[in-house]
PDB file of C-alpha atoms in Angstrom:
ATOM      1  CA  MET A   1      -9.720  26.881   8.043  1.00  0.00           C
ATOM      2  CA  LEU A   2      -7.393  23.900   8.485  1.00  0.00           C
ATOM      3  CA  LYS A   3     -10.113  20.896   9.235  1.00  0.00           C
ATOM      4  CA  GLU A   4     -12.068  22.596   5.335  1.00  0.00           C
ATOM      5  CA  LEU A   5      -8.791  21.902   3.444  1.00  0.00           C
ATOM      6  CA  ARG A   6      -7.900  18.856   4.690  1.00  0.00           C
ATOM      7  CA  LYS A   7     -11.720  17.528   4.307  1.00  0.00           C
ATOM      8  CA  LYS A   8     -11.508  19.475   0.542  1.00  0.00           C
ATOM      9  CA  PHE A   9      -8.128  17.820   0.048  1.00  0.00           C
ATOM     10  CA  ILE A  10      -9.446  13.892   0.811  1.00  0.00           C
ATOM     11  CA  ASP A  11     -12.598  14.903  -1.166  1.00  0.00           C
ATOM     12  CA  ARG A  12     -10.234  15.368  -4.258  1.00  0.00           C
ATOM     13  CA  ILE A  13      -8.325  12.381  -3.356  1.00  0.00           C
ATOM     14  CA  ARG A  14     -11.749  10.152  -2.391  1.00  0.00           C
ATOM     15  CA  HIS A  15     -12.920  11.091  -6.086  1.00  0.00           C
ATOM     16  CA  THR A  16      -9.746  10.777  -7.983  1.00  0.00           C
ATOM     17  CA  GLN A  17     -10.308   7.581 -10.177  1.00  0.00           C
ATOM     18  CA  LYS A  18      -7.287   7.425 -12.545  1.00  0.00           C
ATOM     19  CA  THR A  19      -4.150   5.674 -11.607  1.00  0.00           C
ATOM     20  CA  ASP A  20      -1.727   8.181 -13.165  1.00  0.00           C
ATOM     21  CA  LYS A  21      -2.463  11.099 -10.949  1.00  0.00           C
ATOM     22  CA  PHE A  22       0.102  10.304  -8.130  1.00  0.00           C
ATOM     23  CA  ILE A  23       0.251  12.575  -4.651  1.00  0.00           C
ATOM     24  CA  PRO A  24       4.060  12.330  -3.429  1.00  0.00           C
ATOM     25  CA  LEU A  25       4.034  12.709   0.129  1.00  0.00           C
ATOM     26  CA  ASN A  26       8.349  12.641   0.547  1.00  0.00           C
ATOM     27  CA  ASP A  27      10.605  12.878  -2.410  1.00  0.00           C
ATOM     28  CA  MET A  28      10.418   9.306  -2.357  1.00  0.00           C
ATOM     29  CA  PHE A  29       7.156   7.677  -2.132  1.00  0.00           C
ATOM     30  CA  SER A  30       3.966   9.083  -4.424  1.00  0.00           C
ATOM     31  CA  TYR A  31       0.114   7.028  -4.317  1.00  0.00           C
ATOM     32  CA  GLY A  32      -2.651   7.052  -6.410  1.00  0.00           C
ATOM     33  CA  ARG A  33      -5.895   5.809  -5.770  1.00  0.00           C
ATOM     34  CA  SER A  34      -7.968   2.799  -7.566  1.00  0.00           C
ATOM     35  CA  GLY A  35     -11.716   2.443  -6.288  1.00  0.00           C
ATOM     36  CA  ASN A  36     -11.622   1.590  -2.152  1.00  0.00           C
ATOM     37  CA  THR A  37      -7.817   0.175  -2.290  1.00  0.00           C
ATOM     38  CA  LEU A  38      -4.453   3.550  -2.323  1.00  0.00           C
ATOM     39  CA  HIS A  39      -1.294   2.021  -4.472  1.00  0.00           C
ATOM     40  CA  MET A  40       1.814   3.374  -3.438  1.00  0.00           C
ATOM     41  CA  HIS A  41       4.724   3.965  -6.286  1.00  0.00           C
ATOM     42  CA  LEU A  42       8.105   5.347  -6.049  1.00  0.00           C
ATOM     43  CA  VAL A  43       8.783   8.735  -7.291  1.00  0.00           C
ATOM     44  CA  PRO A  44      12.052   8.176  -8.936  1.00  0.00           C
ATOM     45  CA  ASN A  45      12.682   6.523 -11.720  1.00  0.00           C
ATOM     46  CA  ASP A  46      15.847   4.831 -10.852  1.00  0.00           C
ATOM     47  CA  LEU A  47      18.401   4.463  -7.406  1.00  0.00           C
ATOM     48  CA  ARG A  48      20.622   2.753  -8.770  1.00  0.00           C
ATOM     49  CA  ASN A  49      23.222   6.045  -8.365  1.00  0.00           C
ATOM     50  CA  THR A  50      22.477   6.487  -4.992  1.00  0.00           C
ATOM     51  CA  GLN A  51      22.897   3.346  -3.723  1.00  0.00           C
ATOM     52  CA  ASN A  52      26.016   2.937  -5.513  1.00  0.00           C
ATOM     53  CA  GLU A  53      26.981   6.895  -3.656  1.00  0.00           C
ATOM     54  CA  LEU A  54      25.553   5.302   0.215  1.00  0.00           C
ATOM     55  CA  GLY A  55      26.572   2.083   0.000  1.00  0.00           C
ATOM     56  CA  GLU A  56      24.042  -1.041   1.025  1.00  0.00           C
ATOM     57  CA  GLU A  57      23.459  -0.145   4.625  1.00  0.00           C
ATOM     58  CA  THR A  58      22.963   3.327   4.468  1.00  0.00           C
ATOM     59  CA  PHE A  59      21.012   2.618   1.139  1.00  0.00           C
ATOM     60  CA  ASN A  60      18.743   0.484   3.264  1.00  0.00           C
ATOM     61  CA  GLU A  61      18.185   2.721   6.260  1.00  0.00           C
ATOM     62  CA  LEU A  62      17.178   5.399   4.039  1.00  0.00           C
ATOM     63  CA  ILE A  63      14.045   3.658   1.980  1.00  0.00           C
ATOM     64  CA  LYS A  64      13.212   2.204   5.378  1.00  0.00           C
ATOM     65  CA  SER A  65      13.532   6.025   6.800  1.00  0.00           C
ATOM     66  CA  LYS A  66      11.296   7.199   3.493  1.00  0.00           C
ATOM     67  CA  LEU A  67       9.097   4.791   4.100  1.00  0.00           C
ATOM     68  CA  GLU A  68       8.065   4.891   7.277  1.00  0.00           C
ATOM     69  CA  ASP A  69       7.882   8.605   6.733  1.00  0.00           C
ATOM     70  CA  PHE A  70       5.479   8.115   3.838  1.00  0.00           C
ATOM     71  CA  LEU A  71       3.138   5.627   5.780  1.00  0.00           C
ATOM     72  CA  TYR A  72       3.070   8.281   8.925  1.00  0.00           C
ATOM     73  CA  ARG A  73       2.040  10.717   6.240  1.00  0.00           C
ATOM     74  CA  LEU A  74      -0.712   7.898   4.835  1.00  0.00           C
ATOM     75  CA  GLN A  75      -2.263   7.582   7.877  1.00  0.00           C
ATOM     76  CA  PRO A  76      -4.382  10.243   8.548  1.00  0.00           C
ATOM     77  CA  ILE A  77      -5.477  10.756   4.862  1.00  0.00           C
ATOM     78  CA  VAL A  78      -6.882   7.491   5.235  1.00  0.00           C
ATOM     79  CA  ARG A  79      -8.264   7.647   8.716  1.00  0.00           C
ATOM     80  CA  ASP A  80     -10.048  10.733   7.317  1.00  0.00           C
ATOM     81  CA  ASP A  81     -11.517   8.321   5.011  1.00  0.00           C
ATOM     82  CA  GLU A  82     -13.552   5.576   5.524  1.00  0.00           C
ATOM     83  CA  SER A  83     -13.804   3.805   2.065  1.00  0.00           C
ATOM     84  CA  ILE A  84     -10.144   2.921   2.311  1.00  0.00           C
ATOM     85  CA  ASP A  85      -9.515  -0.662   2.685  1.00  0.00           C
ATOM     86  CA  GLY A  86      -6.064  -0.233   2.375  1.00  0.00           C
ATOM     87  CA  LEU A  87      -2.535   0.446   0.419  1.00  0.00           C
ATOM     88  CA  PHE A  88      -1.422  -2.194  -2.432  1.00  0.00           C
ATOM     89  CA  ALA A  89       2.244  -2.167  -3.914  1.00  0.00           C
ATOM     90  CA  VAL A  90       3.300  -4.012  -6.766  1.00  0.00           C
ATOM     91  CA  SER A  91       6.732  -3.640  -8.192  1.00  0.00           C
ATOM     92  CA  PRO A  92       9.584  -5.675  -9.814  1.00  0.00           C
ATOM     93  CA  ILE A  93      11.561  -3.549  -7.140  1.00  0.00           C
ATOM     94  CA  PHE A  94      10.640  -6.782  -4.609  1.00  0.00           C
ATOM     95  CA  PHE A  95      12.788  -9.634  -6.392  1.00  0.00           C
ATOM     96  CA  HIS A  96      15.661  -7.474  -4.415  1.00  0.00           C
ATOM     97  CA  ALA A  97      16.071  -8.627  -0.855  1.00  0.00           C
ATOM     98  CA  ASN A  98      16.443  -5.547   0.422  1.00  0.00           C
ATOM     99  CA  TRP A  99      12.937  -3.703  -0.748  1.00  0.00           C
ATOM    100  CA  LYS A 100      11.218  -6.810  -0.029  1.00  0.00           C
ATOM    101  CA  ASN A 101      12.501  -7.694   3.467  1.00  0.00           C
ATOM    102  CA  ILE A 102      11.829  -3.717   4.210  1.00  0.00           C
ATOM    103  CA  HIS A 103       8.280  -3.683   3.467  1.00  0.00           C
ATOM    104  CA  GLU A 104       7.290  -6.963   5.313  1.00  0.00           C
ATOM    105  CA  GLU A 105       9.921  -5.602   8.276  1.00  0.00           C
ATOM    106  CA  ILE A 106       7.210  -2.443   8.364  1.00  0.00           C
ATOM    107  CA  GLY A 107       4.189  -4.574   8.440  1.00  0.00           C
ATOM    108  CA  PHE A 108       3.064  -5.226   4.626  1.00  0.00           C
ATOM    109  CA  ASP A 109       2.073  -8.075   4.035  1.00  0.00           C
ATOM    110  CA  SER A 110       4.204 -11.149   2.822  1.00  0.00           C
ATOM    111  CA  ILE A 111       6.007 -10.005  -0.932  1.00  0.00           C
ATOM    112  CA  LYS A 112       4.667 -12.557  -3.303  1.00  0.00           C
ATOM    113  CA  GLU A 113       5.512 -13.153  -7.059  1.00  0.00           C
ATOM    114  CA  ILE A 114       2.608 -12.485  -9.792  1.00  0.00           C
ATOM    115  CA  LEU A 115       2.748 -15.628 -11.780  1.00  0.00           C
ATOM    116  CA  LEU A 116      -0.437 -16.519 -14.533  1.00  0.00           C
ATOM    117  CA  GLU A 117      -0.152 -20.220 -13.637  1.00  0.00           C
ATOM    118  CA  ASP A 118      -0.908 -19.979 -10.151  1.00  0.00           C
ATOM    119  CA  GLU A 119      -4.110 -20.655  -9.811  1.00  0.00           C
ATOM    120  CA  SER A 120      -4.205 -20.498  -5.716  1.00  0.00           C
ATOM    121  CA  SER A 121      -3.203 -16.419  -6.159  1.00  0.00           C
ATOM    122  CA  ASP A 122      -5.837 -14.314  -4.269  1.00  0.00           C
ATOM    123  CA  MET A 123      -5.160 -12.164  -7.798  1.00  0.00           C
ATOM    124  CA  PRO A 124      -7.572 -12.758 -10.697  1.00  0.00           C
ATOM    125  CA  TYR A 125      -6.169 -13.286 -13.581  1.00  0.00           C
ATOM    126  CA  LYS A 126      -6.808  -9.929 -15.758  1.00  0.00           C
ATOM    127  CA  GLN A 127      -5.144  -8.513 -13.088  1.00  0.00           C
ATOM    128  CA  ARG A 128      -2.355 -10.583 -13.022  1.00  0.00           C
ATOM    129  CA  ILE A 129      -2.348 -10.409 -16.933  1.00  0.00           C
ATOM    130  CA  MET A 130      -2.883  -6.249 -16.948  1.00  0.00           C
ATOM    131  CA  PHE A 131       0.571  -6.299 -14.288  1.00  0.00           C
ATOM    132  CA  LEU A 132       2.905  -8.179 -15.947  1.00  0.00           C
ATOM    133  CA  GLN A 133       2.176  -6.608 -19.426  1.00  0.00           C
ATOM    134  CA  MET A 134       2.360  -3.215 -17.196  1.00  0.00           C
ATOM    135  CA  PHE A 135       6.108  -4.362 -16.128  1.00  0.00           C
ATOM    136  CA  ASN A 136       6.988  -5.821 -19.359  1.00  0.00           C
ATOM    137  CA  LYS A 137       6.418  -3.088 -21.681  1.00  0.00           C
ATOM    138  CA  ASP A 138       9.488  -4.530 -24.030  1.00  0.00           C
ATOM    139  CA  GLY A 139       7.257  -7.265 -25.103  1.00  0.00           C
ATOM    140  CA  LYS A 140       9.966 -10.055 -24.010  1.00  0.00           C
ATOM    141  CA  ASN A 141       7.628 -10.566 -20.586  1.00  0.00           C
ATOM    142  CA  ASN A 142      10.635 -11.187 -18.956  1.00  0.00           C
ATOM    143  CA  ARG A 143      10.836  -9.523 -15.865  1.00  0.00           C
ATOM    144  CA  ARG A 144       9.163 -10.801 -12.889  1.00  0.00           C
ATOM    145  CA  VAL A 145       6.799  -8.956 -10.986  1.00  0.00           C
ATOM    146  CA  PHE A 146       5.588  -8.751  -7.199  1.00  0.00           C
ATOM    147  CA  TYR A 147       3.069  -7.863  -5.263  1.00  0.00           C
ATOM    148  CA  THR A 148       2.211  -6.862  -1.403  1.00  0.00           C
ATOM    149  CA  ASN A 149      -0.579  -5.294   0.948  1.00  0.00           C
ATOM    150  CA  MET A 150      -1.514  -2.997   4.432  1.00  0.00           C
ATOM    151  CA  ASN A 151      -5.150  -3.488   4.717  1.00  0.00           C
ATOM    152  CA  ARG A 152      -6.416  -0.510   6.636  1.00  0.00           C
ATOM    153  CA  GLU A 153      -6.347  -1.908  10.327  1.00  0.00           C
ATOM    154  CA  LYS A 154      -2.975  -2.050   9.922  1.00  0.00           C
ATOM    155  CA  LEU A 155      -1.673   1.008   9.384  1.00  0.00           C
ATOM    156  CA  LEU A 156      -3.724   2.826  11.111  1.00  0.00           C
ATOM    157  CA  THR A 157      -2.777   0.918  14.341  1.00  0.00           C
ATOM    158  CA  SER A 158       1.028   0.901  13.193  1.00  0.00           C
ATOM    159  CA  HIS A 159       3.772   3.215  14.911  1.00  0.00           C
ATOM    160  CA  PHE A 160       5.772   4.818  11.790  1.00  0.00           C
ATOM    161  CA  ASN A 161       8.389   7.703  12.445  1.00  0.00           C
ATOM    162  CA  LYS A 162       8.122  11.190  10.443  1.00  0.00           C
ATOM    163  CA  ILE A 163      11.475  12.149   9.004  1.00  0.00           C
ATOM    164  CA  GLU A 164      11.428  15.505  10.828  1.00  0.00           C
ATOM    165  CA  ASN A 165      13.511  18.207   8.561  1.00  0.00           C
ATOM    166  CA  THR A 166      11.380  17.398   5.111  1.00  0.00           C
ATOM    167  CA  GLN A 167      13.283  20.656   3.591  1.00  0.00           C
ATOM    168  CA  GLN A 168      15.873  18.270   3.319  1.00  0.00           C
ATOM    169  CA  LYS A 169      15.821  16.744  -0.448  1.00  0.00           C
ATOM    170  CA  THR A 170      17.598  13.468  -0.724  1.00  0.00           C
ATOM    171  CA  LYS A 171      19.800  13.072  -3.844  1.00  0.00           C
ATOM    172  CA  ILE A 172      17.896  10.861  -6.379  1.00  0.00           C
ATOM    173  CA  ASP A 173      18.448  10.220  -9.390  1.00  0.00           C
TER     174      ASP A 173
END
């Protein structure tokens, strides 16, 4: 029964192509799917109040534990769906050294900035335009945007820590 439910869940995810459908795996991170790539999203709109309340060191520990928990919960989904190539993250939040360092320490590729004029970029030009416009909806185009990846093999072979008490919700603005 459980295996059948899991298969239905995986099939539903596999055939979900809309980028506006995000599936939360904990109270901080969710994911969506575009083709063979999963993309992660931050659930809360803003974490500044949480960071101010906790202080930088405790806040960084929280982010790292929630990210590891997210990746731990994502592993069986990726394992059960061989068509998934990897995980992608794009955000201006990687401008902050703590976010950048935490992701790279856990196993994501080096964080790269999306620059239109970067001819050596491994990201297609049209995709760079799309992401820059997505995060600069105000039309000023002054927000820096960064991205990173984790390939399937790295995701499946890495050890991540699960947060045991999933009922406990972190206060997030």
